[in-house]
Structure formats: C-alpha cells, structure tokens
Amino acid sequence: MGLLSLWEKDTYYAYSDVVIIGGGLMGLWTALELKQQSPSIKITIVERHVSPLGASTRNAGFACFGSLTELLGDEAKMGTDAMMRVAAMRYKGIEKIKATIAPEKIDWDLCGGYEPLKNYPAADELDHQINYLNKVLESVTGIKNTFSNATANLAGIGLKNFDQLVFNPLEAGIHSGKLVNELTALVLSKGVRLLNGIEVNGWIETGQGIELSTNHPVSLKAGKLVICTNGFTSSLLPALNIEPARGQIVLTAPIAGLTTKGTFHFDEGFYYFRNVGNQILLGGARNSNFEEERTTNMEGSDAIRHILTDFLKTHLQTSEPVEIVQSWSGIMGFTPDKNPLCTTVSTNAVAAIACNGMGVALTPVIAETVTNLLLN
C-alpha cells in the first residue's frame, strides 16, 4: 500500500469517534442510530468485502416475525418472557424498517406469512395452540389474531402433501440488496465514512480509545469500537461462543401459472420459501446436518441442494418439472440460547451480533441498545 499521503490521513484514515466493523445490516443500522442520536459524531464503517458477504445480502428476503411452531419452540427453550421479548423486538424492527425507508424502494410486499404443517405431532391441538399464542402475543402485535388456521386455503396456494396451514398477516417479502443499498446511501448522506476492502485483524486499548490493526499497513484509531461481524465473530471474539450457521438457498426458473404467493416457513423455520415474481426461492434444511452446516464456508453442499430440490418436487404444485437456476449461501450467527447478543467486550468496545437468523427484523432494534451503551 505504501506510505499514506496527507490527504488520505486527513480523510479516509482520520480519527473517528466510533469505528464499526462490518458493513451489513447490523453495522448500518448502528451507524444510522448513532447519527440520529448524535448528529456530529464521526463514524467509520470498515467492511472487508466489496459488499457485505455474511447474510445481509445473501438471505431469503424475509421481514420475518416468526412462525407458530418456531415461537412455540423458542418458548420451550427460552421461556415465555424471553420469547415474547424477542418477538416484540422483531415486530418493532419490522415497523422501524417501514418508518425509515419507503417500502417501494426495497420491494416491500406485505404478503403475510404461511406455515404449512405435515405430520404435526400436535395436529389435534393446533387451534388451541393458535388461541394460546394469540393471547400471549396480543400485547406485542396489538391484534387479537396474530395467527389463524388457514388449512382451507392449502389447495388454493399451490401446495401439496401438507396437512394443515397457519397464517399470520405481519410478515413481508423484501429485496435484501436494495435494503442494504438504501441504508448505505442513508448513512453516507449523514457523513458516515465507509471503507471497503479493510479487514480488521485485532485491536488494542490505548489512552485515547482504540487502535485497530488491519490487512493493510495502516492502523485505524477511534474512541469506541463496535463489532458487527455476526457469524464470522469467532476470529475476533472467540470467547463469545458465537456459532456460525450456513443458510443455503436455491432459486427456480420461472414457473408458468405459479399460484404460490407469499412468505412461507416449515419445520420450526428450518425451511423457508417465497415467490420472487413467478420464481420460487427456497432456503434452509441445515437441520438435516447441523454439524456440516456449522461453518463459514460459503461454497454450499450438493447434499443440502438435493434436499431443497426434493422438497420443491414434493410440495409445490407445478405442471412442469422444477428447474433450479441459481444457488447461494449466507452465514448466520447463533447464540446458545437464541437470545440476540449486545454486550460490552472491553472498556471501549461493544459487540452487537448473533441475530439467530432474524437479522432483518432484529438489527434495527439492537442498534438502539448499542447506541445507548456508547452514548450514555
């Protein structure tokens, strides 16, 4: 890289009040919230790739509140209060996206969320479970029927080989790339500095705050540091025990006469699919091999792709064979208890990570907690 010029030192690599590692949704929402609370604060975001490569632009495009079986599963693991707290964060986050960015700019589609069920162990108790969650969640969503039994609509939405169907009106489809682009433009318009191609190797506390070492012969100095590296956190903060989880996705060729419209979850959210125009995007199946999918390798696997393709053949009503035209992977970050993590890791450093597969909805809200830690 050579020696820095005067101009570079005074601009790109100048001292910042806050450096944020990670230019994905968590880093962008954090920068935006900090600027809204303290407009004069100097912020630099460093992103090691040309575009964020974890999950922010490589997810399935869901503004996700959560399915019935997932929320019940979360309740069993976390307890009722924690489940409700996280659900409230998701709901608030979705509302905050709508209040911040014009829906048409991110292809916002308030289509609602469906959960088809197959051989559900509690099939006879489905209406009871719906009524129970509706009562529990009414204080969160403000509506009496967060979930409803929509089994009568199964045939009409182009699905087959399912037994029951649950609907909630809160979920939306979005264009993940456009969401990141709009947030990036917004923070840049507020004076945030964004440096791509910079990978942080570590940092030290100094008398003036933080000094970061990078993959270039240049260090960055700041008063405070925020680590927003999600599924890739173990390289910087192994003690936090953040588990990477690879989410693999396939996209079909256009399907003539497609009637499957909306966002869908299956098997406690381990499978998720939606229409993108007249194509179907399907992701998940990592529960078929948790160990292999506990990785930051983004290559993907033929085994998972075959499972996803078979799922479409089994459950999607089509007149022609399903053809897969594209596949990709994203890396999520999970905590042991599924609670999102926002914590102080040193005197001047905060980590905001591990949205447990719900980063689109959770990051706008977690950013508020980060801002309170830094400014108060």
mmCIF file of C-alpha atoms in Angstrom:
data_model
loop_
_atom_site.group_PDB
_atom_site.id
_atom_site.type_symbol
_atom_site.label_atom_id
_atom_site.label_comp_id
_atom_site.label_asym_id
_atom_site.label_seq_id
_atom_site.Cartn_x
_atom_site.Cartn_y
_atom_site.Cartn_z
ATOM 1 C CA MET A 1 0.000 0.000 0.000
ATOM 2 C CA GLY A 2 2.952 2.305 0.558
ATOM 3 C CA LEU A 3 3.072 5.407 2.718
ATOM 4 C CA LEU A 4 -0.119 7.358 3.221
ATOM 5 C CA SER A 5 -0.497 10.812 1.761
ATOM 6 C CA LEU A 6 -1.500 13.815 3.813
ATOM 7 C CA TRP A 7 -4.877 13.767 2.067
ATOM 8 C CA GLU A 8 -5.559 10.119 2.926
ATOM 9 C CA LYS A 9 -4.609 10.627 6.572
ATOM 10 C CA ASP A 10 -6.966 13.590 6.822
ATOM 11 C CA THR A 11 -9.893 11.801 5.166
ATOM 12 C CA TYR A 12 -10.118 8.036 4.747
ATOM 13 C CA TYR A 13 -7.976 7.129 7.756
ATOM 14 C CA ALA A 14 -8.693 10.068 10.035
ATOM 15 C CA TYR A 15 -9.570 9.513 13.683
ATOM 16 C CA SER A 16 -13.214 8.575 14.299
ATOM 17 C CA ASP A 17 -15.311 8.733 17.405
ATOM 18 C CA VAL A 18 -16.619 5.250 16.522
ATOM 19 C CA VAL A 19 -15.347 2.552 14.200
ATOM 20 C CA ILE A 20 -17.838 -0.160 13.237
ATOM 21 C CA ILE A 21 -16.510 -3.479 11.940
ATOM 22 C CA GLY A 22 -18.995 -4.887 9.427
ATOM 23 C CA GLY A 23 -20.960 -3.085 6.725
ATOM 24 C CA GLY A 24 -24.019 -5.331 6.821
ATOM 25 C CA LEU A 25 -27.398 -4.625 8.382
ATOM 26 C CA MET A 26 -26.151 -4.534 11.983
ATOM 27 C CA GLY A 27 -23.345 -2.102 11.206
ATOM 28 C CA LEU A 28 -25.514 0.127 9.027
ATOM 29 C CA TRP A 29 -28.414 0.360 11.480
ATOM 30 C CA THR A 30 -25.938 1.087 14.297
ATOM 31 C CA ALA A 31 -24.354 3.913 12.320
ATOM 32 C CA LEU A 32 -27.754 5.350 11.462
ATOM 33 C CA GLU A 33 -28.985 5.226 15.054
ATOM 34 C CA LEU A 34 -25.792 6.840 16.356
ATOM 35 C CA LYS A 35 -26.123 9.656 13.811
ATOM 36 C CA GLN A 36 -29.757 10.219 14.701
ATOM 37 C CA GLN A 37 -28.934 10.458 18.413
ATOM 38 C CA SER A 38 -25.679 12.400 17.951
ATOM 39 C CA PRO A 39 -25.502 14.060 14.503
ATOM 40 C CA SER A 40 -21.958 15.383 14.961
ATOM 41 C CA ILE A 41 -20.418 12.020 15.856
ATOM 42 C CA LYS A 42 -17.657 10.852 13.483
ATOM 43 C CA ILE A 43 -18.195 7.250 12.338
ATOM 44 C CA THR A 44 -16.189 4.935 10.111
ATOM 45 C CA ILE A 45 -17.551 1.578 8.931
ATOM 46 C CA VAL A 46 -14.977 -0.943 7.725
ATOM 47 C CA GLU A 47 -16.112 -3.851 5.546
ATOM 48 C CA ARG A 48 -13.633 -6.445 4.318
ATOM 49 C CA HIS A 49 -15.540 -7.212 1.104
ATOM 50 C CA VAL A 50 -16.795 -5.109 -1.792
ATOM 51 C CA SER A 51 -20.310 -5.785 -0.472
ATOM 52 C CA PRO A 52 -21.404 -7.337 2.849
ATOM 53 C CA LEU A 53 -20.913 -11.074 2.488
ATOM 54 C CA GLY A 54 -22.350 -12.661 5.632
ATOM 55 C CA ALA A 55 -26.122 -12.849 5.496
ATOM 56 C CA SER A 56 -27.311 -9.283 4.942
ATOM 57 C CA THR A 57 -27.382 -9.533 1.144
ATOM 58 C CA ARG A 58 -27.433 -13.329 0.954
ATOM 59 C CA ASN A 59 -30.581 -14.139 2.909
ATOM 60 C CA ALA A 60 -34.019 -15.135 1.622
ATOM 61 C CA GLY A 61 -35.586 -11.657 1.659
ATOM 62 C CA PHE A 62 -37.947 -12.036 4.625
ATOM 63 C CA ALA A 63 -39.054 -9.342 7.044
ATOM 64 C CA CYS A 64 -39.676 -12.132 9.499
ATOM 65 C CA PHE A 65 -41.825 -12.069 12.632
ATOM 66 C CA GLY A 66 -41.755 -15.832 13.205
ATOM 67 C CA SER A 67 -43.939 -18.874 12.627
ATOM 68 C CA LEU A 68 -46.206 -20.570 15.146
ATOM 69 C CA THR A 69 -44.037 -23.670 15.609
ATOM 70 C CA GLU A 70 -40.861 -21.601 15.810
ATOM 71 C CA LEU A 71 -42.290 -19.351 18.519
ATOM 72 C CA LEU A 72 -43.561 -22.344 20.464
ATOM 73 C CA GLY A 73 -40.137 -23.943 20.073
ATOM 74 C CA ASP A 74 -38.478 -20.739 21.281
ATOM 75 C CA GLU A 75 -40.806 -20.650 24.266
ATOM 76 C CA ALA A 76 -39.787 -24.199 25.196
ATOM 77 C CA LYS A 77 -36.074 -23.260 25.011
ATOM 78 C CA MET A 78 -36.131 -19.697 26.357
ATOM 79 C CA GLY A 79 -39.243 -19.419 28.474
ATOM 80 C CA THR A 80 -42.353 -17.359 27.761
ATOM 81 C CA ASP A 81 -40.961 -13.980 28.819
ATOM 82 C CA ALA A 82 -37.822 -14.254 26.683
ATOM 83 C CA MET A 83 -39.791 -15.498 23.676
ATOM 84 C CA MET A 84 -42.170 -12.550 23.977
ATOM 85 C CA ARG A 85 -39.289 -10.101 24.385
ATOM 86 C CA VAL A 86 -37.579 -11.297 21.195
ATOM 87 C CA ALA A 87 -40.896 -11.394 19.323
ATOM 88 C CA ALA A 88 -41.538 -7.799 20.397
ATOM 89 C CA MET A 89 -38.100 -6.810 19.097
ATOM 90 C CA ARG A 90 -38.839 -8.437 15.733
ATOM 91 C CA TYR A 91 -42.198 -6.693 15.482
ATOM 92 C CA LYS A 92 -40.688 -3.320 16.398
ATOM 93 C CA GLY A 93 -37.856 -3.857 13.921
ATOM 94 C CA ILE A 94 -40.218 -4.537 11.039
ATOM 95 C CA GLU A 95 -42.177 -1.396 11.896
ATOM 96 C CA LYS A 96 -38.929 0.602 12.067
ATOM 97 C CA ILE A 97 -37.883 -0.522 8.585
ATOM 98 C CA LYS A 98 -41.192 0.720 7.206
ATOM 99 C CA ALA A 99 -40.819 4.041 9.029
ATOM 100 C CA THR A 100 -37.234 4.569 7.814
ATOM 101 C CA ILE A 101 -37.276 3.522 4.162
ATOM 102 C CA ALA A 102 -40.053 3.996 1.611
ATOM 103 C CA PRO A 103 -41.499 0.491 1.055
ATOM 104 C CA GLU A 104 -41.365 0.752 -2.741
ATOM 105 C CA LYS A 105 -37.595 1.320 -2.611
ATOM 106 C CA ILE A 106 -36.990 -2.150 -1.149
ATOM 107 C CA ASP A 107 -39.791 -4.048 -2.945
ATOM 108 C CA TRP A 108 -41.747 -4.321 0.308
ATOM 109 C CA ASP A 109 -44.530 -6.883 -0.103
ATOM 110 C CA LEU A 110 -46.797 -7.219 2.923
ATOM 111 C CA CYS A 111 -47.991 -10.624 1.760
ATOM 112 C CA GLY A 112 -48.276 -12.247 5.175
ATOM 113 C CA GLY A 113 -46.586 -15.424 6.349
ATOM 114 C CA TYR A 114 -47.797 -19.001 5.957
ATOM 115 C CA GLU A 115 -46.710 -22.125 7.794
ATOM 116 C CA PRO A 116 -47.732 -25.439 6.207
ATOM 117 C CA LEU A 117 -47.643 -28.463 8.524
ATOM 118 C CA LYS A 118 -47.000 -32.130 7.742
ATOM 119 C CA ASN A 119 -47.468 -34.938 10.272
ATOM 120 C CA TYR A 120 -47.542 -32.302 13.000
ATOM 121 C CA PRO A 121 -47.353 -34.086 16.376
ATOM 122 C CA ALA A 122 -49.801 -31.626 17.930
ATOM 123 C CA ALA A 123 -52.204 -31.539 14.961
ATOM 124 C CA ASP A 124 -55.238 -32.091 17.193
ATOM 125 C CA GLU A 125 -54.126 -29.191 19.376
ATOM 126 C CA LEU A 126 -53.468 -26.725 16.553
ATOM 127 C CA ASP A 127 -56.439 -24.439 17.221
ATOM 128 C CA HIS A 128 -55.649 -24.487 20.930
ATOM 129 C CA GLN A 129 -52.027 -23.524 20.220
ATOM 130 C CA ILE A 130 -53.149 -20.723 17.898
ATOM 131 C CA ASN A 131 -55.519 -19.344 20.519
ATOM 132 C CA TYR A 132 -52.833 -19.578 23.196
ATOM 133 C CA LEU A 133 -50.199 -17.697 21.190
ATOM 134 C CA ASN A 134 -52.734 -15.097 20.082
ATOM 135 C CA LYS A 135 -53.482 -14.264 23.715
ATOM 136 C CA VAL A 136 -49.791 -14.206 24.645
ATOM 137 C CA LEU A 137 -48.821 -12.024 21.680
ATOM 138 C CA GLU A 138 -51.724 -9.568 21.647
ATOM 139 C CA SER A 139 -49.759 -7.141 23.815
ATOM 140 C CA VAL A 140 -46.890 -7.369 21.311
ATOM 141 C CA THR A 141 -48.706 -7.089 17.984
ATOM 142 C CA GLY A 142 -51.771 -5.142 19.056
ATOM 143 C CA ILE A 143 -54.111 -7.520 17.208
ATOM 144 C CA LYS A 144 -56.253 -10.357 18.539
ATOM 145 C CA ASN A 145 -55.445 -12.846 15.797
ATOM 146 C CA THR A 146 -51.723 -12.844 15.147
ATOM 147 C CA PHE A 147 -52.187 -16.391 13.831
ATOM 148 C CA SER A 148 -55.156 -18.099 12.229
ATOM 149 C CA ASN A 149 -55.957 -21.565 10.913
ATOM 150 C CA ALA A 150 -55.878 -21.320 7.102
ATOM 151 C CA THR A 151 -55.976 -25.025 6.257
ATOM 152 C CA ALA A 152 -58.927 -24.463 3.918
ATOM 153 C CA ASN A 153 -56.628 -22.397 1.684
ATOM 154 C CA LEU A 154 -53.958 -25.073 1.162
ATOM 155 C CA ALA A 155 -55.010 -26.123 -2.319
ATOM 156 C CA GLY A 156 -55.517 -22.554 -3.474
ATOM 157 C CA ILE A 157 -51.913 -21.502 -2.834
ATOM 158 C CA GLY A 158 -50.332 -24.173 -4.976
ATOM 159 C CA LEU A 159 -49.014 -26.525 -2.305
ATOM 160 C CA LYS A 160 -49.431 -30.282 -1.959
ATOM 161 C CA ASN A 161 -48.658 -33.052 0.531
ATOM 162 C CA PHE A 162 -49.275 -30.889 3.560
ATOM 163 C CA ASP A 163 -51.958 -31.441 6.209
ATOM 164 C CA GLN A 164 -52.605 -28.023 7.771
ATOM 165 C CA LEU A 165 -51.812 -24.355 7.223
ATOM 166 C CA VAL A 166 -51.327 -21.428 9.630
ATOM 167 C CA PHE A 167 -51.333 -17.768 8.557
ATOM 168 C CA ASN A 168 -50.081 -14.536 10.116
ATOM 169 C CA PRO A 169 -50.534 -11.094 8.492
ATOM 170 C CA LEU A 170 -47.347 -9.495 9.819
ATOM 171 C CA GLU A 171 -44.613 -10.800 7.551
ATOM 172 C CA ALA A 172 -43.358 -9.256 4.344
ATOM 173 C CA GLY A 173 -41.032 -10.027 1.488
ATOM 174 C CA ILE A 174 -38.241 -7.571 0.722
ATOM 175 C CA HIS A 175 -35.319 -7.136 -1.671
ATOM 176 C CA SER A 176 -32.314 -7.631 0.624
ATOM 177 C CA GLY A 177 -29.830 -5.993 -1.732
ATOM 178 C CA LYS A 178 -31.970 -2.892 -2.066
ATOM 179 C CA LEU A 179 -32.403 -2.718 1.720
ATOM 180 C CA VAL A 180 -28.627 -2.688 2.250
ATOM 181 C CA ASN A 181 -28.171 -0.188 -0.617
ATOM 182 C CA GLU A 182 -30.770 2.189 0.807
ATOM 183 C CA LEU A 183 -29.302 2.025 4.314
ATOM 184 C CA THR A 184 -25.806 2.560 2.917
ATOM 185 C CA ALA A 185 -26.942 5.621 0.982
ATOM 186 C CA LEU A 186 -28.695 6.931 4.081
ATOM 187 C CA VAL A 187 -25.677 6.668 6.383
ATOM 188 C CA LEU A 188 -23.359 8.108 3.732
ATOM 189 C CA SER A 189 -25.703 11.076 3.360
ATOM 190 C CA LYS A 190 -25.267 11.703 7.086
ATOM 191 C CA GLY A 191 -21.482 11.835 6.812
ATOM 192 C CA VAL A 192 -20.564 8.279 7.790
ATOM 193 C CA ARG A 193 -17.304 7.087 6.210
ATOM 194 C CA LEU A 194 -17.362 3.602 4.602
ATOM 195 C CA LEU A 195 -14.113 1.769 3.820
ATOM 196 C CA ASN A 196 -14.410 -1.429 1.774
ATOM 197 C CA GLY A 197 -11.602 -3.951 1.450
ATOM 198 C CA ILE A 198 -10.374 -3.376 5.009
ATOM 199 C CA GLU A 199 -10.174 -6.458 7.235
ATOM 200 C CA VAL A 200 -9.571 -5.912 10.947
ATOM 201 C CA ASN A 201 -7.135 -8.397 12.486
ATOM 202 C CA GLY A 202 -7.312 -7.132 16.064
ATOM 203 C CA TRP A 203 -7.207 -4.084 18.290
ATOM 204 C CA ILE A 204 -5.658 -2.686 21.433
ATOM 205 C CA GLU A 205 -6.951 -0.285 24.043
ATOM 206 C CA THR A 206 -4.960 2.958 24.214
ATOM 207 C CA GLY A 207 -5.147 6.024 26.378
ATOM 208 C CA GLN A 208 -7.186 7.680 23.630
ATOM 209 C CA GLY A 209 -9.532 4.748 22.955
ATOM 210 C CA ILE A 210 -8.961 2.014 20.341
ATOM 211 C CA GLU A 211 -6.282 1.293 17.747
ATOM 212 C CA LEU A 212 -7.131 -1.344 15.135
ATOM 213 C CA SER A 213 -4.690 -3.387 13.070
ATOM 214 C CA THR A 214 -5.824 -4.279 9.547
ATOM 215 C CA ASN A 215 -4.812 -6.266 6.481
ATOM 216 C CA HIS A 216 -3.149 -3.083 5.158
ATOM 217 C CA PRO A 217 -0.064 -1.400 6.640
ATOM 218 C CA VAL A 218 -2.281 1.185 8.248
ATOM 219 C CA SER A 219 -3.951 1.358 11.633
ATOM 220 C CA LEU A 220 -7.270 2.992 12.415
ATOM 221 C CA LYS A 221 -7.820 4.959 15.610
ATOM 222 C CA ALA A 222 -11.125 5.671 17.321
ATOM 223 C CA GLY A 223 -12.668 6.465 20.639
ATOM 224 C CA LYS A 224 -15.043 3.484 20.555
ATOM 225 C CA LEU A 225 -15.375 0.229 18.615
ATOM 226 C CA VAL A 226 -18.470 -1.750 17.613
ATOM 227 C CA ILE A 227 -18.047 -5.301 16.316
ATOM 228 C CA CYS A 228 -20.875 -6.314 13.956
ATOM 229 C CA THR A 229 -19.423 -9.454 12.367
ATOM 230 C CA ASN A 230 -22.211 -11.903 13.272
ATOM 231 C CA GLY A 231 -21.397 -15.430 12.032
ATOM 232 C CA PHE A 232 -17.723 -14.531 11.499
ATOM 233 C CA THR A 233 -17.202 -13.277 15.068
ATOM 234 C CA SER A 234 -15.107 -16.198 16.337
ATOM 235 C CA SER A 235 -11.964 -14.909 14.583
ATOM 236 C CA LEU A 236 -12.084 -11.681 16.636
ATOM 237 C CA LEU A 237 -14.005 -12.706 19.756
ATOM 238 C CA PRO A 238 -13.779 -16.495 20.246
ATOM 239 C CA ALA A 239 -14.792 -16.243 23.902
ATOM 240 C CA LEU A 240 -18.315 -15.163 22.946
ATOM 241 C CA ASN A 241 -19.018 -18.653 21.566
ATOM 242 C CA ILE A 242 -20.967 -17.451 18.540
ATOM 243 C CA GLU A 243 -21.811 -20.408 16.333
ATOM 244 C CA PRO A 244 -21.778 -19.869 12.572
ATOM 245 C CA ALA A 245 -24.648 -21.403 10.632
ATOM 246 C CA ARG A 246 -24.701 -21.653 6.857
ATOM 247 C CA GLY A 247 -28.036 -20.951 5.203
ATOM 248 C CA GLN A 248 -28.244 -22.407 1.701
ATOM 249 C CA ILE A 249 -30.738 -21.159 -0.875
ATOM 250 C CA VAL A 250 -31.929 -22.289 -4.297
ATOM 251 C CA LEU A 251 -33.941 -20.366 -6.885
ATOM 252 C CA THR A 252 -36.163 -21.959 -9.515
ATOM 253 C CA ALA A 253 -36.622 -20.999 -13.129
ATOM 254 C CA PRO A 254 -39.863 -19.092 -13.843
ATOM 255 C CA ILE A 255 -42.911 -21.301 -13.227
ATOM 256 C CA ALA A 256 -45.904 -20.891 -15.514
ATOM 257 C CA GLY A 257 -49.161 -20.289 -13.655
ATOM 258 C CA LEU A 258 -47.499 -20.075 -10.246
ATOM 259 C CA THR A 259 -50.130 -19.615 -7.512
ATOM 260 C CA THR A 260 -47.774 -19.848 -4.526
ATOM 261 C CA LYS A 261 -47.515 -16.229 -3.391
ATOM 262 C CA GLY A 262 -46.219 -15.020 -0.035
ATOM 263 C CA THR A 263 -43.597 -15.975 2.527
ATOM 264 C CA PHE A 264 -43.601 -19.495 3.980
ATOM 265 C CA HIS A 265 -41.986 -21.348 6.868
ATOM 266 C CA PHE A 266 -41.867 -25.068 7.586
ATOM 267 C CA ASP A 267 -40.434 -27.221 10.378
ATOM 268 C CA GLU A 268 -39.930 -24.504 13.030
ATOM 269 C CA GLY A 269 -38.493 -22.204 10.369
ATOM 270 C CA PHE A 270 -35.704 -24.569 9.287
ATOM 271 C CA TYR A 271 -37.209 -24.391 5.786
ATOM 272 C CA TYR A 272 -38.331 -21.064 4.326
ATOM 273 C CA PHE A 273 -39.583 -20.203 0.883
ATOM 274 C CA ARG A 274 -41.258 -17.388 -1.019
ATOM 275 C CA ASN A 275 -42.102 -16.303 -4.501
ATOM 276 C CA VAL A 276 -39.959 -13.769 -6.321
ATOM 277 C CA GLY A 277 -42.270 -12.894 -9.174
ATOM 278 C CA ASN A 278 -43.029 -16.236 -10.817
ATOM 279 C CA GLN A 279 -39.981 -17.967 -9.343
ATOM 280 C CA ILE A 280 -39.673 -19.764 -6.012
ATOM 281 C CA LEU A 281 -36.788 -19.104 -3.651
ATOM 282 C CA LEU A 282 -36.253 -21.850 -1.052
ATOM 283 C CA GLY A 283 -33.686 -21.998 1.728
ATOM 284 C CA GLY A 284 -32.785 -23.992 4.792
ATOM 285 C CA ALA A 285 -32.552 -27.703 5.616
ATOM 286 C CA ARG A 286 -29.476 -27.196 7.808
ATOM 287 C CA ASN A 287 -31.220 -29.289 10.469
ATOM 288 C CA SER A 288 -30.551 -32.290 8.243
ATOM 289 C CA ASN A 289 -26.854 -31.936 9.135
ATOM 290 C CA PHE A 290 -26.178 -29.356 11.842
ATOM 291 C CA GLU A 291 -22.507 -30.248 12.135
ATOM 292 C CA GLU A 292 -21.702 -29.780 8.451
ATOM 293 C CA GLU A 293 -23.641 -26.504 8.292
ATOM 294 C CA ARG A 294 -21.825 -25.116 11.342
ATOM 295 C CA THR A 295 -19.332 -23.415 9.067
ATOM 296 C CA THR A 296 -18.260 -20.128 7.497
ATOM 297 C CA ASN A 297 -17.557 -21.874 4.187
ATOM 298 C CA MET A 298 -19.935 -20.349 1.657
ATOM 299 C CA GLU A 299 -19.489 -22.954 -1.070
ATOM 300 C CA GLY A 300 -22.650 -24.826 -0.131
ATOM 301 C CA SER A 301 -23.196 -28.561 -0.458
ATOM 302 C CA ASP A 302 -24.822 -30.805 -3.037
ATOM 303 C CA ALA A 303 -26.485 -32.762 -0.209
ATOM 304 C CA ILE A 304 -28.462 -29.734 1.008
ATOM 305 C CA ARG A 305 -29.245 -28.602 -2.524
ATOM 306 C CA HIS A 306 -30.673 -32.043 -3.292
ATOM 307 C CA ILE A 307 -32.829 -31.908 -0.148
ATOM 308 C CA LEU A 308 -34.157 -28.484 -1.099
ATOM 309 C CA THR A 309 -34.871 -29.578 -4.671
ATOM 310 C CA ASP A 310 -36.713 -32.685 -3.430
ATOM 311 C CA PHE A 311 -38.741 -30.503 -1.074
ATOM 312 C CA LEU A 312 -39.953 -28.436 -4.016
ATOM 313 C CA LYS A 313 -40.806 -31.525 -6.045
ATOM 314 C CA THR A 314 -42.756 -32.955 -3.110
ATOM 315 C CA HIS A 315 -44.681 -29.884 -2.057
ATOM 316 C CA LEU A 316 -45.004 -27.433 -4.958
ATOM 317 C CA GLN A 317 -47.858 -27.880 -7.423
ATOM 318 C CA THR A 318 -46.433 -27.411 -10.910
ATOM 319 C CA SER A 319 -47.351 -28.673 -14.359
ATOM 320 C CA GLU A 320 -43.666 -28.903 -15.389
ATOM 321 C CA PRO A 321 -40.592 -30.280 -13.562
ATOM 322 C CA VAL A 322 -38.925 -27.806 -11.207
ATOM 323 C CA GLU A 323 -35.630 -26.447 -12.555
ATOM 324 C CA ILE A 324 -33.032 -24.842 -10.271
ATOM 325 C CA VAL A 325 -31.203 -21.970 -11.967
ATOM 326 C CA GLN A 326 -29.254 -20.417 -9.096
ATOM 327 C CA SER A 327 -27.987 -21.239 -5.610
ATOM 328 C CA TRP A 328 -26.022 -19.400 -2.929
ATOM 329 C CA SER A 329 -25.229 -19.403 0.784
ATOM 330 C CA GLY A 330 -25.171 -16.897 3.637
ATOM 331 C CA ILE A 331 -23.613 -17.190 7.086
ATOM 332 C CA MET A 332 -25.712 -16.517 10.174
ATOM 333 C CA GLY A 333 -24.607 -16.297 13.804
ATOM 334 C CA PHE A 334 -26.304 -18.118 16.695
ATOM 335 C CA THR A 335 -26.081 -17.848 20.459
ATOM 336 C CA PRO A 336 -26.570 -20.953 22.641
ATOM 337 C CA ASP A 337 -29.918 -19.686 23.995
ATOM 338 C CA LYS A 338 -31.159 -17.944 20.794
ATOM 339 C CA ASN A 339 -31.187 -14.554 22.513
ATOM 340 C CA PRO A 340 -29.617 -11.790 20.402
ATOM 341 C CA LEU A 341 -26.337 -10.575 21.861
ATOM 342 C CA CYS A 342 -25.313 -6.992 22.543
ATOM 343 C CA THR A 343 -22.568 -6.707 25.127
ATOM 344 C CA THR A 344 -19.512 -4.719 26.228
ATOM 345 C CA VAL A 345 -16.366 -6.723 25.482
ATOM 346 C CA SER A 346 -13.744 -4.239 26.725
ATOM 347 C CA THR A 347 -13.523 -0.734 28.088
ATOM 348 C CA ASN A 348 -14.191 0.895 24.721
ATOM 349 C CA ALA A 349 -15.603 -1.957 22.630
ATOM 350 C CA VAL A 350 -19.132 -3.297 22.159
ATOM 351 C CA ALA A 351 -20.241 -6.391 20.239
ATOM 352 C CA ALA A 352 -23.654 -6.455 18.537
ATOM 353 C CA ILE A 353 -24.047 -9.835 16.878
ATOM 354 C CA ALA A 354 -25.876 -13.158 16.659
ATOM 355 C CA CYS A 355 -29.387 -12.367 15.486
ATOM 356 C CA ASN A 356 -30.078 -16.102 15.210
ATOM 357 C CA GLY A 357 -31.336 -15.963 11.649
ATOM 358 C CA MET A 358 -33.618 -12.970 12.225
ATOM 359 C CA GLY A 359 -31.275 -10.123 11.395
ATOM 360 C CA VAL A 360 -33.577 -8.209 9.058
ATOM 361 C CA ALA A 361 -36.111 -7.645 11.843
ATOM 362 C CA LEU A 362 -33.778 -7.510 14.857
ATOM 363 C CA THR A 363 -30.896 -5.285 13.734
ATOM 364 C CA PRO A 364 -32.899 -2.001 13.729
ATOM 365 C CA VAL A 365 -33.751 -2.575 17.395
ATOM 366 C CA ILE A 366 -30.411 -3.931 18.589
ATOM 367 C CA ALA A 367 -28.850 -0.780 17.126
ATOM 368 C CA GLU A 368 -30.759 1.236 19.722
ATOM 369 C CA THR A 369 -29.192 -0.804 22.530
ATOM 370 C CA VAL A 370 -25.706 -0.308 21.050
ATOM 371 C CA THR A 371 -26.267 3.428 20.843
ATOM 372 C CA ASN A 372 -27.357 3.596 24.491
ATOM 373 C CA LEU A 373 -24.232 1.691 25.555
ATOM 374 C CA LEU A 374 -21.973 4.056 23.609
ATOM 375 C CA LEU A 375 -23.584 7.406 24.329
ATOM 376 C CA ASN A 376 -24.854 7.017 27.909
#
